[in-house]
Short mmCIF file of C-alpha atoms and ligand atoms in Angstrom, two decimals:
data_model
loop_
_atom_site.label_atom_id
_atom_site.label_comp_id
_atom_site.label_asym_id
_atom_site.label_seq_id
_atom_site.Cartn_x
_atom_site.Cartn_y
_atom_site.Cartn_z
CA MET A 16 253.25 195.37 52.09
CA ASP A 17 255.06 192.90 54.66
CA ALA A 18 259.15 192.16 54.46
CA LEU A 19 259.01 189.08 52.14
CA THR A 20 256.52 191.13 49.37
CA GLY A 21 258.98 193.90 49.65
CA ARG A 22 257.64 196.38 46.05
CA GLY A 23 254.67 194.35 46.32
CA LEU A 24 255.99 192.40 43.18
CA ILE A 25 254.09 188.96 44.03
CA ARG A 26 250.81 189.57 44.55
CA ASP A 27 249.72 186.91 47.29
CA ASP A 28 246.23 185.61 44.45
CA GLU A 29 248.56 185.74 41.71
CA VAL A 30 249.14 182.38 40.19
CA PHE A 31 252.81 180.43 39.75
CA LEU A 32 252.29 176.49 38.02
CA ARG A 33 253.11 174.21 40.03
CA MET A 34 252.45 171.46 38.49
CA ASN A 35 252.25 171.30 34.52
CA ARG A 36 249.87 169.28 33.05
CA VAL A 37 251.80 166.52 31.45
CA GLU A 38 253.17 166.13 35.45
CA ARG A 39 249.42 166.10 36.84
CA LEU A 40 248.84 163.02 34.14
CA GLN A 41 252.37 161.07 35.70
CA HIS A 42 250.51 162.05 38.55
CA ILE A 43 247.35 160.89 38.55
CA LEU A 44 248.43 157.03 36.15
CA LEU A 45 250.23 156.69 39.53
CA ILE A 46 247.79 157.08 41.87
CA VAL A 47 245.22 155.60 39.16
CA SER A 48 248.21 152.12 38.61
CA PHE A 49 249.26 152.02 42.51
CA SER A 50 245.56 151.75 43.36
CA LEU A 51 244.96 148.74 41.37
CA LEU A 52 247.80 147.09 42.38
CA VAL A 53 246.77 147.81 46.09
CA VAL A 54 243.27 146.49 45.77
CA THR A 55 244.10 143.72 44.07
CA GLY A 56 247.72 142.71 45.74
CA LEU A 57 246.57 143.17 50.00
CA PRO A 58 243.85 141.10 50.50
CA LEU A 59 246.07 138.09 48.72
CA MET A 60 248.35 138.85 51.58
CA PHE A 61 244.93 138.39 54.36
CA TYR A 62 242.82 135.67 51.97
CA GLU A 63 242.60 133.81 54.91
CA MET A 64 239.84 136.21 56.45
CA ARG A 65 236.18 135.98 56.05
CA LEU A 66 235.72 138.13 53.15
CA PHE A 67 238.55 137.66 51.16
CA LYS A 68 237.71 133.54 51.17
CA ALA A 69 234.41 135.39 50.37
CA VAL A 70 234.25 137.86 47.87
CA PHE A 71 237.40 135.01 45.82
CA SER A 72 236.43 132.24 44.83
CA TYR A 73 233.04 134.00 43.50
CA GLY A 74 233.09 133.05 40.55
CA ARG A 75 235.83 134.27 37.47
CA VAL A 76 236.24 137.30 40.93
CA PHE A 77 240.18 135.82 41.44
CA TYR A 78 241.59 134.92 38.49
CA TYR A 79 240.44 138.68 37.61
CA ARG A 80 241.80 139.98 40.45
CA GLY A 81 245.60 138.82 38.95
CA VAL A 82 244.91 140.06 35.35
CA ILE A 83 243.83 143.54 36.66
CA HIS A 84 247.12 143.01 38.95
CA ARG A 85 249.04 142.34 35.75
CA ALA A 86 247.75 145.40 33.87
CA ALA A 87 247.86 148.14 36.20
CA ALA A 88 251.23 146.50 37.33
CA VAL A 89 252.28 147.63 32.82
CA LEU A 90 250.21 150.99 33.67
CA LEU A 91 252.98 151.38 36.65
CA ILE A 92 256.36 150.60 34.76
CA ALA A 93 254.94 152.77 31.54
CA ASP A 94 254.09 155.75 34.02
CA ILE A 95 257.66 155.34 35.01
CA ILE A 96 259.43 154.75 31.88
CA TRP A 97 256.83 157.90 30.82
CA HIS A 98 258.77 159.71 34.10
CA PHE A 99 261.57 158.50 33.41
CA GLY A 100 262.27 160.38 29.96
CA TYR A 101 261.26 163.16 31.35
CA THR A 102 263.12 163.50 33.59
CA ILE A 103 266.44 163.06 31.85
CA LEU A 104 265.67 164.69 28.31
CA THR A 105 263.47 167.91 29.68
CA ARG A 106 264.70 170.99 31.16
CA ARG A 107 261.47 171.49 33.81
CA GLY A 108 262.10 167.84 34.58
CA ARG A 109 265.94 167.59 34.92
CA GLU A 110 264.90 171.45 37.06
CA ASN A 111 262.58 169.58 39.35
CA PHE A 112 265.42 166.16 40.22
CA ARG A 113 268.06 168.36 41.28
CA GLU A 114 265.43 170.18 43.23
CA LEU A 115 264.28 166.80 44.76
CA MET A 116 267.34 165.85 45.63
CA PRO A 117 268.37 166.00 49.17
CA ARG A 118 271.03 168.16 50.48
CA ARG A 119 272.18 168.96 54.20
CA LYS A 120 269.33 171.48 54.82
CA ASP A 121 266.50 168.89 54.31
CA ALA A 122 268.61 167.25 57.89
CA LEU A 123 268.43 169.87 59.73
CA ASP A 124 264.58 171.06 58.35
CA ALA A 125 263.63 167.49 59.54
CA VAL A 126 264.87 168.21 63.55
CA ALA A 127 263.91 171.90 63.33
CA LEU A 128 260.38 171.06 62.66
CA PHE A 129 260.34 168.21 65.26
CA GLY A 130 261.72 170.81 67.70
CA TYR A 131 259.13 172.96 66.76
CA ASN A 132 256.70 170.75 66.99
CA VAL A 133 257.90 169.78 69.97
CA GLY A 134 258.37 173.46 72.02
CA LEU A 135 260.29 171.94 74.67
CA SER A 136 262.96 174.89 73.62
CA ARG A 137 260.63 177.63 73.20
CA TRP A 138 259.57 176.53 76.81
CA LEU A 139 262.32 176.49 78.28
CA THR A 140 263.59 179.76 76.85
CA ARG A 141 260.46 181.42 78.41
CA LYS A 142 261.69 179.65 81.95
CA GLY A 143 264.26 181.53 80.96
CA LEU A 144 266.22 177.96 80.91
CA LEU A 145 269.15 177.05 79.54
CA ARG A 146 269.66 180.39 77.90
CA ARG A 147 273.54 180.81 78.12
CA PHE A 148 273.15 177.26 75.44
CA PHE A 149 270.74 178.44 73.90
CA ASP A 150 272.08 182.29 73.07
CA ARG A 151 275.79 180.06 71.67
CA HIS A 152 273.40 177.68 69.41
CA PRO A 153 270.88 179.60 68.22
CA PHE A 154 269.57 176.74 65.92
CA TRP A 155 267.54 174.48 69.07
CA LYS A 156 266.30 176.89 69.61
CA PHE A 157 263.21 176.62 67.70
CA GLU A 158 261.50 179.72 67.42
CA ASN A 159 259.39 179.47 63.85
CA PRO A 160 259.68 176.56 61.65
CA PRO A 161 262.19 176.17 58.78
CA GLU A 162 261.42 177.45 55.86
CA TYR A 163 262.02 175.19 52.16
CA GLY A 164 262.52 175.58 48.77
CA ARG A 165 260.62 174.59 45.30
CA TYR A 166 260.35 170.84 47.81
CA ASN A 167 260.01 170.47 51.49
CA PHE A 168 262.33 167.90 52.85
CA ILE A 169 258.56 165.06 53.30
CA GLU A 170 258.10 165.62 49.27
CA LYS A 171 261.27 165.06 48.50
CA LEU A 172 262.12 161.61 51.01
CA GLU A 173 258.03 161.53 49.97
CA TYR A 174 259.86 161.04 46.21
CA LEU A 175 262.88 158.74 46.73
CA ALA A 176 260.55 156.24 48.63
CA VAL A 177 258.11 155.63 45.64
CA ALA A 178 260.93 155.66 42.63
CA TRP A 179 263.00 153.32 45.71
CA GLY A 180 259.64 150.93 46.14
CA SER A 181 258.09 150.73 42.67
CA LEU A 182 261.81 150.19 42.13
CA VAL A 183 261.62 146.73 45.08
CA MET A 184 257.66 146.59 43.86
CA ILE A 185 258.72 146.15 40.23
CA PHE A 186 261.97 144.02 40.00
CA SER A 187 259.58 141.17 42.71
CA GLY A 188 256.82 141.50 41.07
CA PHE A 189 258.41 140.25 37.11
CA PHE A 190 259.97 137.39 39.04
CA MET A 191 256.72 136.19 40.99
CA TRP A 192 254.70 137.02 37.12
CA ASN A 193 257.32 134.92 35.49
CA VAL A 194 258.35 132.51 37.56
CA GLU A 195 259.61 129.83 35.87
CA LEU A 196 262.08 132.61 34.56
CA SER A 197 263.18 133.46 37.93
CA LEU A 198 263.78 129.06 39.01
CA SER A 199 266.05 129.23 36.70
CA MET A 200 268.15 132.46 37.28
CA PHE A 201 267.25 131.81 41.53
CA PRO A 202 267.04 129.26 43.76
CA LEU A 203 263.91 128.78 45.20
CA TRP A 204 265.16 130.79 48.38
CA LEU A 205 265.76 133.67 47.00
CA HIS A 206 262.34 133.73 44.91
CA ASP A 207 260.38 132.81 48.54
CA ILE A 208 262.30 136.29 49.26
CA PHE A 209 260.88 138.29 46.92
CA ALA A 210 257.55 137.19 47.33
CA ILE A 211 257.65 138.05 51.30
CA ALA A 212 259.53 141.80 50.29
CA HIS A 213 257.36 142.32 47.42
CA GLY A 214 253.77 142.07 50.49
CA TYR A 215 255.60 143.67 52.81
CA GLU A 216 257.05 147.21 51.23
CA ALA A 217 253.06 147.18 49.34
CA MET A 218 251.64 146.88 52.88
CA LEU A 219 254.56 149.82 53.50
CA ALA A 220 253.36 151.71 50.81
CA PHE A 221 249.44 151.65 51.20
CA LEU A 222 250.73 153.31 54.94
CA ALA A 223 252.88 155.30 53.79
CA ILE A 224 249.99 156.92 51.37
CA ILE A 225 247.64 156.71 53.32
CA ILE A 226 248.40 158.24 56.60
CA TRP A 227 252.15 160.48 55.97
CA HIS A 228 251.24 161.73 52.19
CA MET A 229 247.28 161.96 52.77
CA TYR A 230 247.73 163.66 56.35
CA ASN A 231 250.55 166.54 54.06
CA VAL A 232 248.09 166.54 51.15
CA HIS A 233 244.81 166.50 52.39
CA LEU A 234 244.51 167.00 56.45
CA ASN A 235 248.09 169.35 57.22
CA PRO A 236 245.49 172.81 58.55
CA GLU A 237 247.36 174.78 55.69
CA VAL A 238 245.98 172.61 52.61
CA PHE A 239 242.86 171.25 55.09
CA PRO A 240 240.27 169.72 52.79
CA MET A 241 242.93 169.44 50.31
CA SER A 242 245.76 170.90 48.15
CA ARG A 243 244.54 171.31 44.32
CA ILE A 244 247.33 171.10 42.43
CA TRP A 245 247.58 167.47 41.50
CA LEU A 246 244.84 168.70 39.66
CA ASP A 247 244.58 172.34 38.16
CA GLY A 248 248.86 172.44 38.64
CA LYS A 249 248.42 175.70 39.80
CA ILE A 250 249.78 177.49 43.80
CA THR A 251 248.90 181.33 44.32
CA GLY A 252 251.83 183.91 45.52
CA HIS A 253 250.87 183.70 49.42
CA GLN A 254 250.55 180.18 49.38
CA LEU A 255 254.19 179.90 47.92
CA LYS A 256 254.96 182.53 50.74
CA THR A 257 253.66 180.71 53.72
CA LEU A 258 254.68 177.14 52.31
CA HIS A 259 257.82 177.54 50.41
CA ALA A 260 259.59 180.87 51.44
CA ILE A 261 262.39 180.41 50.18
CA GLU A 262 261.37 179.26 46.69
CA TYR A 263 259.05 183.25 47.08
CA ARG A 264 261.75 185.15 47.91
CA LYS A 265 264.06 183.16 44.69
CA ILE A 266 261.56 184.52 42.14
CA LEU A 267 260.67 187.90 44.41
CA ALA A 268 265.12 188.48 43.62
CA ALA A 269 265.11 187.61 40.59
CA ARG A 270 261.83 190.45 39.78
CA GLU A 271 263.76 192.60 41.64
CA LYS A 272 266.69 192.00 39.89
CA ALA A 273 264.72 192.54 35.85
CA LEU A 274 263.10 195.64 37.02
CA GLY A 275 266.43 197.00 37.94
CA PRO A 276 267.60 199.15 40.85
CA GLN A 277 264.84 201.08 42.87
CA PRO A 278 264.75 204.84 42.99
CA ALA A 279 266.02 207.20 46.08
CA GLU A 280 263.54 208.20 47.70
CA PRO A 281 262.90 212.50 47.08
CA GLY A 282 266.00 214.40 49.18
CA PRO A 283 264.75 217.59 49.50
CA ASP A 284 264.74 220.78 46.96
CA ILE A 285 268.87 222.07 46.69
CA PRO A 286 269.51 225.06 44.77
CA PRO A 287 271.63 225.52 41.94
CA GLY A 288 275.11 226.69 43.17
CA ALA A 289 274.73 226.71 46.79
C1 HEM B 304 253.80 149.23 44.11
C2 HEM B 304 252.33 148.37 43.72
C3 HEM B 304 251.87 147.07 43.58
C4 HEM B 304 251.53 146.91 45.07
C5 HEM B 304 250.75 147.33 46.39
C6 HEM B 304 251.47 145.42 44.68
C7 HEM B 304 250.71 144.48 46.09
C8 HEM B 304 250.91 143.26 45.40
C9 HEM B 304 250.14 142.10 47.01
C10 HEM B 304 250.31 142.78 48.35
C11 HEM B 304 250.78 140.89 46.14
C12 HEM B 304 250.72 139.70 47.81
C13 HEM B 304 251.52 139.24 47.70
C14 HEM B 304 251.71 137.97 48.68
O1 HEM B 304 250.78 137.37 48.34
O2 HEM B 304 252.41 138.35 50.33
C15 HEM B 304 250.71 141.34 44.92
C16 HEM B 304 251.50 140.07 44.41
C17 HEM B 304 251.71 139.57 43.71
N1 HEM B 304 251.42 141.18 42.66
FE1 HEM B 304 251.84 143.49 43.01
N2 HEM B 304 251.91 144.18 43.67
C18 HEM B 304 252.29 146.35 43.20
C19 HEM B 304 253.00 145.95 42.32
C20 HEM B 304 253.44 144.69 41.15
C21 HEM B 304 254.29 145.17 40.06
C22 HEM B 304 254.50 145.86 39.09
C23 HEM B 304 254.46 143.92 39.15
C24 HEM B 304 254.56 143.48 38.50
C25 HEM B 304 255.34 143.51 37.54
C26 HEM B 304 253.70 141.98 40.19
C27 HEM B 304 252.75 141.45 40.11
C28 HEM B 304 252.50 140.54 41.20
C29 HEM B 304 252.43 139.12 41.53
C30 HEM B 304 253.21 138.03 40.04
C31 HEM B 304 252.00 138.63 41.93
C32 HEM B 304 251.43 137.26 42.90
C33 HEM B 304 250.21 136.91 43.01
C34 HEM B 304 249.14 137.50 41.47
O3 HEM B 304 249.37 136.28 40.41
O4 HEM B 304 248.13 138.39 41.72
N3 HEM B 304 252.80 143.58 41.36
N4 HEM B 304 251.33 142.51 44.57
#
């Protein structure tokens, strides 16, 4: 038993629910709709390439590409409406949302993780340089990676990026889909900006998912070869302890409280009347 596990109230192999069935299904719908949108949208930005020229000019491929893009867009919108309703109407949804909102600590965590990964402060400390500065400002020593609550700053940023990105894509995509409506409401230059924003935001989202999200949930040594949370929703006590130590301690504290005070160590026998 180590200092974190206290009275052994959380076993390393104990299983906790991190994503319930509704959340997993919403995530899978997001994967399916987003992948279809990327596959049927991004080639349009590179239509000059010989491969895409050949594929698009084959039969009715170009037509079906557009149909699939629009069908996937409807799926994405439905998924987002579902998630919105779930977030507002359920207690767990509201709690998740609260936990996902960035706080000052998240900015400090980002700095701390960067500093820890660079390792410069540790090197300076080892060499005995800037000792007085580090004694006065221990935060800048970056001796250990930061500890996180239910969501770390990377997960929070990813969530907000999906929310913002979807908003931009749905708004711009809607007016690209309904050109006449768009031109009856906006000048042509603004409509053109919708199309430009749609294309570049798509590229940004695709790169963020491929580089950032895939690293965090697949290649990161803590979870390699893949975090299975999106499939079974489960996280073990050990993973919670190492990846979300603050959340872990919260659960521990609640259990400690429910159990009552720890029994005192038996003292030496004192004879009655002594
Ligand atoms: C978030 C996921 C999405 C991605 C990654 C994506 C990607 C793309 C890309 C790269 C283009 C080509 C832009 C260009 O040629 O400059 C495009 C075109 C288009 N997108 Fe999207 N898109 C997404 C969501 C949507 C949504 C939600 C809608 C509708 C509400 C939509 C409707 C359209 C339309 C109408 C076009 C014009 C080309 C066509 O007729 O297919 N897209 N999309």
